XYZ file of C-alpha atoms in Angstrom:
714
model
C 61.417 -48.425 259.895
C 58.368 -46.451 261.033
C 57.805 -43.370 259.233
C 57.157 -41.221 262.512
C 60.832 -42.380 264.033
C 62.305 -40.767 261.090
C 62.861 -37.769 262.725
C 65.649 -39.649 264.762
C 67.565 -40.198 261.645
C 70.935 -38.419 261.352
C 71.257 -36.751 258.191
C 74.698 -36.760 256.600
C 76.777 -33.212 256.958
C 76.618 -33.130 253.173
C 72.859 -32.247 253.043
C 72.640 -28.430 254.279
C 69.436 -27.269 253.720
C 67.715 -23.827 255.183
C 65.582 -21.308 253.441
C 66.884 -21.276 250.045
C 69.298 -23.859 250.397
C 70.444 -26.714 247.587
C 70.938 -30.233 248.600
C 74.087 -31.639 247.833
C 74.202 -33.837 244.792
C 75.967 -37.081 245.743
C 74.258 -40.359 244.993
C 74.521 -41.355 248.763
C 72.666 -38.262 249.524
C 70.029 -38.977 246.819
C 69.610 -42.349 248.314
C 69.012 -41.148 251.806
C 66.730 -38.557 250.634
C 64.665 -40.995 248.648
C 64.419 -42.900 251.971
C 63.099 -40.300 253.547
C 60.522 -39.138 250.917
C 59.080 -43.020 250.544
C 58.016 -42.905 253.799
C 55.757 -39.700 253.400
C 52.088 -40.821 252.222
C 52.294 -38.080 249.503
C 50.836 -38.220 245.951
C 52.546 -36.787 243.854
C 56.110 -37.785 245.837
C 57.885 -34.220 246.563
C 61.283 -33.347 245.003
C 63.290 -32.707 248.470
C 62.601 -33.476 252.107
C 64.786 -33.025 255.059
C 63.741 -34.415 258.515
C 64.277 -32.176 261.461
C 63.333 -32.109 264.894
C 60.158 -32.214 266.733
C 57.095 -32.231 264.858
C 53.866 -30.714 264.859
C 50.683 -31.875 266.537
C 47.288 -30.915 264.248
C 45.287 -31.158 267.156
C 46.889 -28.161 268.785
C 46.932 -26.034 265.943
C 44.738 -22.609 266.604
C 45.255 -20.110 263.761
C 45.760 -20.135 260.025
C 47.383 -16.797 259.091
C 47.238 -16.263 255.250
C 47.415 -12.867 253.043
C 43.969 -11.560 252.495
C 43.801 -12.215 248.552
C 41.275 -14.595 247.130
C 43.380 -17.375 246.597
C 44.722 -17.489 249.788
C 41.420 -17.487 251.728
C 40.470 -20.410 249.487
C 43.367 -22.470 250.273
C 43.013 -21.428 254.073
C 39.316 -22.439 253.730
C 40.143 -25.914 252.484
C 43.072 -26.299 255.332
C 40.716 -25.877 258.135
C 38.376 -28.108 257.024
C 40.662 -31.045 256.396
C 41.450 -29.809 260.213
C 37.813 -30.284 261.045
C 37.378 -33.547 259.358
C 40.485 -35.400 260.687
C 41.061 -33.776 264.396
C 37.896 -31.871 264.633
C 39.859 -28.706 264.996
C 38.057 -25.443 264.005
C 41.246 -23.034 263.378
C 40.494 -19.120 262.941
C 41.759 -17.602 259.545
C 43.842 -14.427 260.492
C 43.930 -12.502 257.319
C 47.121 -10.215 256.707
C 46.776 -7.336 254.611
C 47.308 -7.622 250.914
C 50.360 -5.887 251.023
C 51.972 -8.533 253.162
C 55.377 -9.147 251.798
C 54.728 -13.059 251.141
C 51.320 -13.078 249.601
C 51.910 -16.737 248.870
C 52.352 -17.903 252.116
C 50.587 -19.359 254.989
C 51.269 -20.301 258.411
C 49.455 -23.029 260.731
C 50.318 -22.317 264.341
C 49.590 -23.806 267.709
C 49.630 -20.018 268.728
C 46.743 -17.309 267.972
C 49.670 -15.015 267.070
C 50.878 -17.010 264.237
C 54.161 -15.444 263.818
C 57.196 -17.553 262.365
C 60.498 -17.067 260.589
C 60.382 -16.162 256.806
C 60.563 -19.028 254.541
C 60.982 -19.344 250.702
C 61.022 -22.128 248.228
C 64.731 -23.451 247.255
C 63.657 -23.460 243.709
C 62.559 -20.260 241.286
C 60.110 -22.594 239.768
C 56.548 -22.053 238.894
C 53.661 -23.659 241.345
C 56.639 -24.727 243.294
C 56.727 -24.389 247.287
C 58.499 -24.971 250.362
C 57.019 -26.468 253.368
C 58.713 -26.335 257.169
C 57.048 -28.337 259.837
C 58.192 -27.379 263.572
C 57.026 -28.463 267.099
C 55.008 -24.778 267.144
C 53.731 -24.494 263.451
C 53.641 -25.600 259.634
C 54.804 -22.767 257.383
C 54.091 -22.967 253.499
C 55.707 -20.421 251.075
C 54.336 -20.763 247.299
C 56.263 -18.997 244.394
C 52.608 -18.023 243.182
C 49.207 -18.753 244.176
C 49.460 -22.200 242.344
C 52.447 -22.925 244.404
C 50.597 -22.199 247.785
C 47.858 -24.042 247.038
C 49.855 -27.145 246.298
C 51.385 -26.684 249.483
C 48.192 -26.811 251.060
C 47.490 -30.112 249.551
C 50.701 -31.557 250.500
C 50.075 -30.299 254.218
C 46.269 -31.905 254.066
C 47.962 -34.973 253.091
C 50.366 -35.065 255.940
C 47.800 -34.142 258.387
C 45.605 -37.219 257.114
C 48.545 -39.286 257.618
C 48.844 -38.075 261.003
C 45.416 -39.106 261.861
C 46.207 -42.644 260.161
C 49.091 -43.013 262.070
C 47.894 -41.683 265.482
C 51.005 -39.114 265.809
C 52.656 -35.820 265.032
C 53.642 -34.509 261.444
C 57.286 -35.058 261.718
C 59.487 -32.079 261.752
C 60.675 -31.541 258.281
C 61.764 -28.953 255.875
C 60.430 -29.689 252.258
C 60.956 -28.484 248.814
C 59.118 -29.156 245.973
C 58.220 -28.361 242.341
C 56.856 -30.183 239.407
C 58.914 -31.823 236.617
C 56.339 -30.895 233.895
C 54.191 -28.099 233.645
C 51.881 -29.367 232.219
C 50.216 -32.526 233.903
C 46.540 -33.765 232.518
C 43.807 -36.227 232.694
C 42.559 -36.791 229.552
C 38.685 -37.727 228.645
C 37.572 -38.532 225.058
C 34.075 -38.135 226.016
C 32.823 -40.124 222.778
C 33.732 -42.978 224.628
C 31.641 -42.549 227.338
C 28.627 -40.688 225.753
C 25.311 -41.711 227.925
C 27.773 -42.701 231.223
C 28.377 -40.804 234.440
C 31.712 -39.770 232.887
C 30.349 -36.720 231.341
C 27.587 -35.188 233.957
C 28.287 -31.803 235.642
C 28.352 -33.445 238.863
C 31.309 -35.861 237.919
C 33.328 -33.669 236.224
C 33.314 -31.573 239.250
C 34.161 -34.171 241.386
C 37.075 -34.791 238.953
C 38.443 -31.494 239.332
C 38.422 -31.401 242.672
C 40.421 -35.040 243.080
C 42.685 -33.990 240.235
C 43.757 -30.559 242.343
C 44.597 -32.972 245.409
C 47.202 -34.781 242.954
C 48.489 -31.608 241.794
C 46.997 -32.617 238.315
C 46.247 -29.031 236.609
C 44.895 -29.894 233.057
C 41.656 -31.529 232.179
C 41.838 -32.181 228.392
C 38.350 -33.052 226.874
C 37.207 -34.257 223.431
C 34.106 -31.997 223.146
C 32.551 -33.651 220.204
C 29.047 -32.377 220.913
C 29.287 -32.199 224.719
C 28.842 -28.242 224.599
C 25.943 -27.024 222.523
C 27.535 -24.757 220.230
C 26.356 -21.297 219.392
C 27.342 -21.640 215.693
C 26.196 -25.136 215.529
C 23.143 -26.011 218.077
C 21.800 -28.777 215.782
C 24.090 -31.684 217.097
C 23.167 -31.512 220.705
C 21.717 -34.421 222.536
C 20.790 -35.704 225.950
C 24.324 -35.950 227.125
C 25.272 -32.627 225.849
C 26.030 -30.177 229.202
C 24.412 -26.447 228.845
C 26.444 -23.375 228.534
C 25.729 -22.711 232.232
C 27.012 -25.935 233.328
C 30.345 -25.037 231.336
C 30.743 -21.846 232.619
C 30.170 -23.083 236.302
C 32.625 -25.844 235.785
C 35.309 -23.744 234.005
C 35.431 -21.281 237.005
C 35.401 -24.152 239.557
C 38.357 -25.722 238.229
C 40.230 -22.235 237.672
C 39.746 -21.639 241.823
C 41.204 -25.476 242.122
C 44.061 -24.340 239.762
C 42.541 -26.927 237.215
C 42.373 -25.709 233.362
C 40.011 -27.177 231.208
C 41.465 -27.613 227.771
C 38.841 -28.021 224.733
C 39.820 -30.170 222.042
C 37.656 -30.764 219.068
C 38.791 -33.584 216.843
C 38.706 -32.700 212.791
C 39.122 -34.534 209.799
C 38.770 -38.228 210.923
C 36.628 -37.949 214.229
C 33.517 -35.598 213.476
C 31.024 -38.103 213.777
C 29.524 -36.736 216.484
C 29.105 -33.617 215.546
C 28.026 -33.687 211.844
C 26.568 -37.077 211.245
C 23.588 -37.393 214.019
C 21.624 -34.205 212.625
C 20.469 -33.575 209.479
C 22.071 -30.153 209.617
C 25.439 -31.631 208.973
C 24.577 -33.311 205.970
C 25.682 -30.292 203.688
C 29.281 -30.706 205.720
C 30.027 -34.200 204.747
C 30.797 -36.805 202.097
C 27.905 -39.460 202.360
C 27.433 -41.064 205.411
C 29.588 -44.271 204.794
C 32.989 -42.017 205.594
C 35.148 -43.824 208.719
C 34.634 -42.549 211.352
C 32.965 -39.370 210.232
C 35.913 -37.602 208.188
C 35.297 -33.843 207.182
C 36.614 -33.126 203.564
C 39.841 -31.202 203.915
C 38.699 -29.751 200.388
C 35.744 -27.588 201.101
C 36.128 -23.781 202.489
C 32.589 -24.343 204.394
C 33.930 -27.071 206.518
C 36.804 -24.729 207.571
C 34.150 -22.221 208.151
C 32.200 -24.405 210.204
C 35.187 -25.501 212.027
C 36.312 -21.920 212.650
C 33.031 -21.412 214.357
C 33.191 -24.151 216.671
C 36.557 -23.099 217.667
C 35.370 -19.828 218.411
C 32.618 -21.267 220.701
C 34.572 -23.222 222.453
C 37.273 -20.631 222.814
C 34.512 -18.005 224.272
C 33.853 -20.917 227.263
C 37.253 -22.246 228.150
C 38.647 -18.851 228.487
C 41.567 -19.866 230.649
C 43.112 -22.516 228.323
C 46.232 -21.428 226.398
C 45.922 -24.519 224.120
C 43.284 -25.698 221.761
C 43.333 -29.148 220.664
C 42.392 -29.435 216.950
C 42.774 -33.169 216.728
C 43.754 -34.334 213.210
C 44.607 -37.724 214.621
C 44.515 -41.410 212.881
C 43.571 -40.259 209.348
C 45.823 -42.854 207.863
C 43.791 -45.477 209.582
C 40.724 -44.821 207.715
C 41.185 -42.585 204.733
C 40.109 -45.381 202.443
C 37.927 -43.162 199.940
C 38.200 -39.430 198.671
C 34.947 -37.140 197.703
C 35.055 -35.655 193.907
C 37.073 -32.584 195.185
C 39.981 -34.414 197.138
C 40.235 -36.912 193.835
C 40.565 -34.043 191.644
C 43.365 -32.610 193.406
C 45.008 -36.138 193.771
C 44.473 -36.106 190.097
C 46.321 -32.787 189.741
C 49.482 -34.107 191.265
C 48.789 -33.647 194.883
C 49.736 -36.605 197.117
C 47.574 -37.582 200.490
C 50.181 -35.763 202.524
C 49.500 -32.769 200.856
C 45.575 -32.923 201.590
C 46.732 -33.846 205.251
C 49.311 -31.042 205.573
C 47.088 -28.113 204.042
C 43.928 -29.509 206.564
C 46.292 -29.041 209.338
C 47.403 -25.430 208.278
C 43.901 -24.413 207.862
C 42.699 -25.884 211.482
C 45.955 -23.878 212.606
C 44.916 -20.688 210.726
C 41.455 -21.066 212.067
C 42.352 -21.048 215.694
C 44.712 -18.190 215.412
C 41.808 -16.535 213.635
C 39.306 -17.505 216.067
C 41.937 -16.260 218.976
C 42.434 -12.860 217.405
C 38.760 -12.080 217.247
C 38.590 -13.199 221.000
C 41.635 -10.935 222.190
C 43.292 -14.158 223.077
C 46.847 -15.823 222.782
C 46.126 -19.731 222.101
C 48.286 -22.000 220.872
C 47.293 -25.212 218.424
C 47.726 -28.257 220.080
C 47.207 -31.403 217.744
C 47.688 -35.160 218.010
C 51.178 -35.568 215.873
C 50.630 -39.519 215.196
C 50.447 -39.066 211.498
C 54.411 -37.644 211.646
C 56.093 -40.412 213.620
C 53.727 -43.509 213.222
C 54.103 -43.343 209.571
C 50.831 -44.595 208.715
C 50.310 -46.384 205.328
C 49.560 -43.347 203.411
C 52.835 -41.690 204.668
C 54.669 -44.278 202.628
C 56.817 -45.219 205.745
C 58.495 -41.571 205.613
C 58.957 -40.379 209.215
C 58.108 -36.905 209.919
C 57.281 -35.818 206.195
C 55.728 -32.585 205.989
C 56.309 -31.297 209.396
C 58.531 -28.522 208.065
C 55.321 -27.008 206.599
C 53.425 -26.925 209.952
C 53.740 -23.735 211.838
C 56.226 -23.885 214.736
C 53.825 -22.820 217.423
C 51.694 -25.774 217.400
C 52.239 -27.955 220.203
C 52.577 -31.481 218.787
C 51.556 -34.182 221.339
C 52.946 -37.473 221.288
C 50.864 -40.682 222.022
C 51.773 -44.087 222.747
C 49.198 -46.156 224.927
C 51.597 -48.968 224.894
C 55.754 -50.107 224.902
C 55.359 -52.638 221.743
C 52.957 -51.850 219.759
C 53.827 -50.197 216.124
C 57.534 -50.160 217.356
C 60.068 -49.388 214.529
C 63.565 -49.861 214.648
C 63.788 -46.307 213.623
C 62.006 -44.769 216.145
C 60.563 -47.417 218.990
C 57.598 -46.159 220.577
C 58.815 -43.046 222.339
C 61.725 -42.090 220.456
C 58.970 -39.807 218.659
C 59.019 -37.460 221.446
C 62.480 -37.117 220.349
C 61.846 -36.580 216.911
C 59.327 -33.901 217.573
C 61.562 -31.629 219.871
C 64.309 -31.674 217.366
C 62.232 -30.909 214.655
C 61.551 -27.504 216.576
C 58.139 -27.922 218.391
C 57.220 -27.906 221.832
C 55.971 -31.327 222.744
C 53.295 -32.830 225.143
C 52.555 -36.643 225.599
C 49.868 -38.910 226.138
C 49.932 -42.046 228.195
C 47.075 -44.077 229.112
C 45.586 -46.901 231.341
C 43.907 -47.966 227.799
C 41.762 -50.813 227.071
C 42.485 -53.458 229.421
C 40.442 -52.649 232.223
C 38.027 -55.178 232.883
C 36.798 -54.566 236.060
C 39.931 -53.029 237.523
C 42.823 -51.070 236.276
C 45.594 -53.302 235.161
C 48.912 -53.339 237.737
C 50.523 -56.308 236.054
C 52.066 -55.669 232.539
C 53.123 -58.264 230.545
C 50.465 -61.003 232.286
C 49.283 -62.800 231.012
C 51.226 -62.024 227.895
C 51.033 -61.643 224.020
C 51.229 -64.098 221.316
C 50.190 -61.896 218.244
C 50.103 -58.471 217.469
C 48.564 -59.214 213.946
C 45.522 -57.227 214.319
C 43.792 -59.534 211.400
C 44.823 -62.764 212.893
C 41.633 -64.031 214.357
C 43.020 -67.368 214.658
C 45.431 -66.899 217.437
C 44.538 -64.652 220.869
C 45.553 -61.135 220.609
C 47.803 -59.359 222.827
C 46.313 -58.068 226.246
C 48.462 -55.647 228.317
C 51.818 -55.654 226.375
C 53.266 -52.816 228.789
C 50.062 -50.997 228.824
C 48.425 -49.432 232.088
C 51.282 -48.331 234.747
C 54.259 -49.682 232.637
C 53.417 -46.980 229.952
C 52.516 -44.351 231.934
C 55.748 -44.483 233.876
C 57.872 -45.147 230.909
C 56.553 -42.641 228.959
C 56.906 -39.961 231.537
C 60.474 -41.250 231.719
C 61.396 -40.745 228.345
C 59.719 -37.538 228.009
C 61.952 -36.361 230.738
C 65.254 -37.855 229.257
C 64.662 -36.419 225.654
C 64.120 -32.989 227.312
C 67.493 -33.011 228.630
C 68.891 -34.384 225.283
C 66.940 -31.572 223.284
C 66.809 -28.366 225.801
C 66.117 -26.105 222.678
C 62.406 -26.859 222.981
C 59.935 -27.365 225.491
C 58.332 -30.499 226.566
C 55.452 -29.050 228.487
C 54.108 -32.061 230.081
C 51.662 -34.792 229.659
C 48.085 -36.428 229.750
C 47.281 -39.914 230.956
C 43.882 -40.942 229.442
C 41.498 -43.873 230.773
C 39.140 -44.323 227.794
C 37.946 -47.638 227.120
C 34.114 -49.012 226.986
C 35.330 -51.474 229.786
C 35.841 -48.485 232.066
C 32.283 -47.455 232.109
C 31.548 -50.739 234.304
C 33.911 -49.547 236.917
C 35.501 -46.595 236.067
C 36.602 -45.221 239.249
C 39.147 -47.865 239.838
C 41.160 -45.921 236.915
C 41.918 -43.026 239.316
C 45.355 -45.464 240.039
C 46.177 -44.490 236.693
C 45.560 -40.519 236.822
C 47.352 -40.826 240.485
C 50.242 -42.747 238.875
C 50.529 -39.915 236.245
C 50.657 -37.388 238.825
C 53.438 -39.146 240.658
C 55.674 -39.288 237.389
C 55.091 -36.039 235.774
C 55.242 -33.842 238.857
C 58.006 -36.134 240.679
C 60.974 -38.074 239.619
C 59.769 -39.569 236.525
C 62.920 -42.004 236.181
C 61.979 -44.749 239.092
C 60.736 -48.257 238.085
C 57.270 -48.586 238.553
C 57.305 -52.529 239.638
C 59.570 -51.855 242.078
C 57.136 -48.744 243.100
C 53.899 -50.587 242.710
C 53.399 -51.881 246.151
C 54.537 -48.956 248.089
C 52.162 -46.629 245.490
C 49.062 -48.890 245.875
C 49.408 -47.920 249.738
C 49.876 -44.535 249.518
C 47.096 -44.508 246.609
C 44.692 -46.258 249.159
C 45.368 -43.870 251.816
C 44.977 -40.747 250.128
C 42.155 -41.272 247.538
C 40.083 -43.226 249.710
C 40.494 -41.461 252.669
C 41.405 -43.977 255.364
C 41.592 -43.181 258.763
C 43.828 -46.005 260.032
C 46.656 -47.761 258.344
C 45.392 -51.104 258.367
C 42.407 -50.221 256.497
C 44.854 -48.219 253.862
C 46.690 -51.598 253.653
C 43.562 -53.502 253.085
C 42.481 -51.797 250.300
C 45.895 -51.569 248.856
C 46.045 -55.650 248.994
C 42.697 -55.829 247.792
C 44.266 -53.863 244.345
C 47.075 -56.660 244.176
C 44.833 -59.598 244.862
C 41.988 -58.609 242.433
C 44.666 -57.545 239.842
C 46.299 -60.730 239.955
C 42.862 -63.067 239.543
C 42.049 -60.720 236.771
C 44.783 -62.166 234.848
C 43.294 -65.358 235.279
C 39.913 -64.439 234.037
C 41.735 -62.729 231.031
C 43.487 -66.499 230.251
C 40.117 -67.994 230.708
C 38.825 -65.273 228.221
C 40.886 -66.144 225.562
C 40.106 -69.941 225.686
C 36.309 -69.685 225.683
C 35.241 -66.010 225.700
C 33.055 -64.705 228.290
C 29.537 -65.146 226.919
C 28.264 -61.221 227.915
C 31.324 -59.808 225.784
C 32.698 -56.595 225.799
C 32.976 -54.236 222.646
C 36.649 -53.397 222.205
C 38.222 -52.549 218.799
C 41.629 -53.648 219.498
C 41.179 -56.875 220.953
C 39.319 -59.894 218.998
C 38.793 -61.515 222.391
C 36.150 -59.138 223.240
C 34.282 -58.720 219.838
C 30.875 -60.262 219.026
C 30.882 -62.836 222.004
C 27.811 -64.573 222.028
C 26.692 -67.905 224.433
C 26.279 -69.886 221.226
C 30.043 -69.174 220.315
C 31.487 -69.662 223.919
C 29.554 -73.058 223.911
C 30.936 -74.102 220.586
C 34.526 -73.200 222.427
C 33.871 -74.754 225.403
C 33.251 -77.990 223.403
C 36.067 -77.894 221.253
C 38.444 -77.371 224.505
C 36.688 -80.530 225.853
C 37.799 -82.448 222.996
C 41.077 -81.145 222.057
C 43.050 -79.633 224.825
C 45.858 -77.267 224.054
C 48.343 -77.831 226.455
C 49.568 -77.127 229.568
C 47.298 -74.376 231.500
C 44.960 -74.822 228.080
C 42.408 -77.314 229.544
C 38.774 -77.341 230.826
C 40.415 -78.367 234.252
C 42.422 -75.287 233.894
C 39.793 -72.908 233.068
C 37.564 -74.492 235.982
C 40.078 -74.327 238.499
C 41.189 -70.671 237.461
C 37.291 -70.070 237.776
C 37.116 -71.438 241.049
C 40.241 -69.734 242.199
C 38.776 -66.220 240.985
C 35.646 -66.730 242.770
C 37.162 -67.676 245.895
C 39.527 -64.344 246.023
C 36.984 -62.469 244.960
C 34.502 -63.187 247.211
C 36.962 -62.869 250.124
C 38.152 -59.498 249.067
C 34.550 -58.474 248.560
C 33.710 -59.468 251.984
C 36.734 -57.501 253.770
C 36.054 -54.612 251.623
C 32.270 -54.375 252.789
C 33.075 -53.991 256.306
C 35.464 -50.558 255.544
C 33.232 -47.618 254.600
C 32.831 -46.173 258.152
C 36.512 -45.976 258.196
C 36.941 -44.077 254.722
C 36.091 -40.337 253.677
C 35.883 -41.227 249.975
C 33.153 -44.087 250.506
C 31.543 -43.233 246.961
C 34.701 -44.864 245.011
C 34.687 -47.427 247.808
C 31.892 -48.337 246.408
C 33.311 -49.019 242.666
C 36.183 -50.866 244.210
C 33.478 -53.082 246.070
C 31.528 -53.631 242.558
C 34.432 -54.449 240.968
C 35.179 -57.467 242.838
C 31.316 -58.234 242.840
C 31.820 -58.200 239.011
C 35.022 -60.178 238.664
C 32.926 -62.885 241.090
C 30.274 -62.789 238.483
C 32.299 -63.546 235.734
C 33.902 -66.450 237.250
C 30.247 -67.859 238.205
C 29.346 -67.484 234.460
C 32.218 -69.481 233.474
C 31.429 -72.299 235.806
C 27.700 -72.127 234.711
C 28.704 -72.826 230.988
C 31.365 -75.480 231.939
C 29.033 -77.285 234.264
C 26.140 -77.077 231.175
C 28.544 -78.272 228.367
C 29.743 -81.223 230.645
C 26.485 -82.523 231.734
C 25.273 -82.438 228.204
C 28.491 -84.887 227.500
C 27.358 -87.313 230.281
C 23.746 -87.074 229.490
C 23.269 -86.093 225.959
C 20.072 -84.260 225.401
C 18.303 -82.720 222.883
C 19.930 -79.420 222.020
C 16.932 -76.971 221.834
C 16.932 -73.176 221.857
C 14.600 -73.431 225.032
C 17.722 -74.771 227.211
C 20.056 -71.981 225.746
C 17.467 -69.475 226.567
C 17.140 -70.615 230.157
C 21.250 -70.462 230.434
C 21.155 -67.175 228.714
C 19.044 -65.486 231.110
C 20.648 -67.054 234.324
C 23.938 -65.716 232.751
C 22.777 -62.150 231.954
C 21.505 -61.954 235.582
C 25.472 -62.267 236.558
C 26.177 -58.969 234.968
């Protein structure tokens, strides 16, 4: 059924909705409402929608009426700009006095008077809003300034859909609010040093795009991205200036995004202390992995406190501060004389870890007090629920020693890896809540983003989860990517209902991977999906929703001006994802000569041309069975090359039909790089098969020529 015919649907009499009303909670009504919501090209999906009578024609808009406050005026200007871009309409902004009884309201009207019946959100929740669309106007009422802003973002998406559909915005009454209060993107800047990910301009564009999807926190592992006043020596060419950060913090604040700084301590201090001579007094030799800061030295805590204070001074709006303390057990294999003495005197590794956490918490609180701020420490909690080796398998040991004011962040970037019968991979969320902590969670589109975000979890499948088994292929997706994003949101919501005494404050989505540098912009799919599941209903089965979401993402993210273009981009994602699986199958058999450094997957480590050619020769002599022969490798490569060339040709024509042609260029690049990968595979196969048919002298010159040819196909 066409979206724009929904206004003719007869709503069941059990659904009663007017200003302040609540929907009846029957399963039938829920299904009907879901069908109505799904027809809207909105990310994130709203909570409640009732389609009513005649709709509003955006091209007839004449006035935007708002209260005379900075936030209201800013939201009105964004709406006016959207009307200009979609319909060439230039509305007058009519300001009401600041004493207006509805300061967080807005009316887009077809008349100059802009007078409308009052409206209020049906749920008294922060960031919530109501939107009523009628023949004469569109009215927004926010529960606060953020609610008004998000109501405007929803109306802008509806205006853009009206342009695509060449039809009015249908009459509706929409009530909306977030499921989780914190909805974050997470950037591990160390993964992106030297890339476009950490420039001022790129972070600015990320902030603006995040706000469209109602993401409200940007968590950044700062490392040396800021020139610390108390320790300026670690700054390098990638360090942004204080002026840059001050600008970005205020810009984010205007767009209702909070930049939350995090500084990994204990196990991940390399970029702060190891690249500079001035860091030597604070480290224990240059072999510590991967930059462990000693927990037994008081001067180290004084250093950390200074860095904390520097960050809090700049990132002044964040109520949270990340102290890291992650992955200690994975790399803590050597101890300084001070730590060893403590161990010899009867302390345990757990004691050393928990003492350091308490010291970091105290440093945050002390720095915040000096700045007259109320800031809560936020830490990665993996040492408690993952039970790394130094904890002896005793889950949550030592948590009772950590201040309950600390927000514990549960991260799990896969659904299966490290899963234990006692806690599973998401049950750690419940364990943290049960132990009296407020909790956040972190999902990820993690490692397997070769050229494009992975949209098909479970393909091509797994054979082993043994990190040390180099004789077999490793895992590739194992429910990472979109499955992990949706599932962790679902279980976080489930556990919050089971343990209501403590708060599940929200979640972050990470897209960190060295692979992202190649075509990182396509991973916005992951951020958008995270927004959809942390704002809207997190119980939806993501694979049932994948095709519809892909269309909505294509339409809203790329700003398509017609339905056909949106569908073309959505189809491109799904087609490229399918052939990406074929690339991955080939890569496990013969490796790609280019290689990509990836710490988690043996198929991408230390790849060279010589090693790839050896694997090809071995496969020629000893086929491994169905789907694992040279003929299969070639057939997949030829198919990949054909599909990607076709997709690239179709995508190349779309730029004039998009608002966001910048991101379109990265999608086009993804198709090109996948095509090049397949071409490299074919070149290597041809080379080896030619040698088999007509043996020649194997010399360095031949290899050098082939290497140069393959290198050109990056």
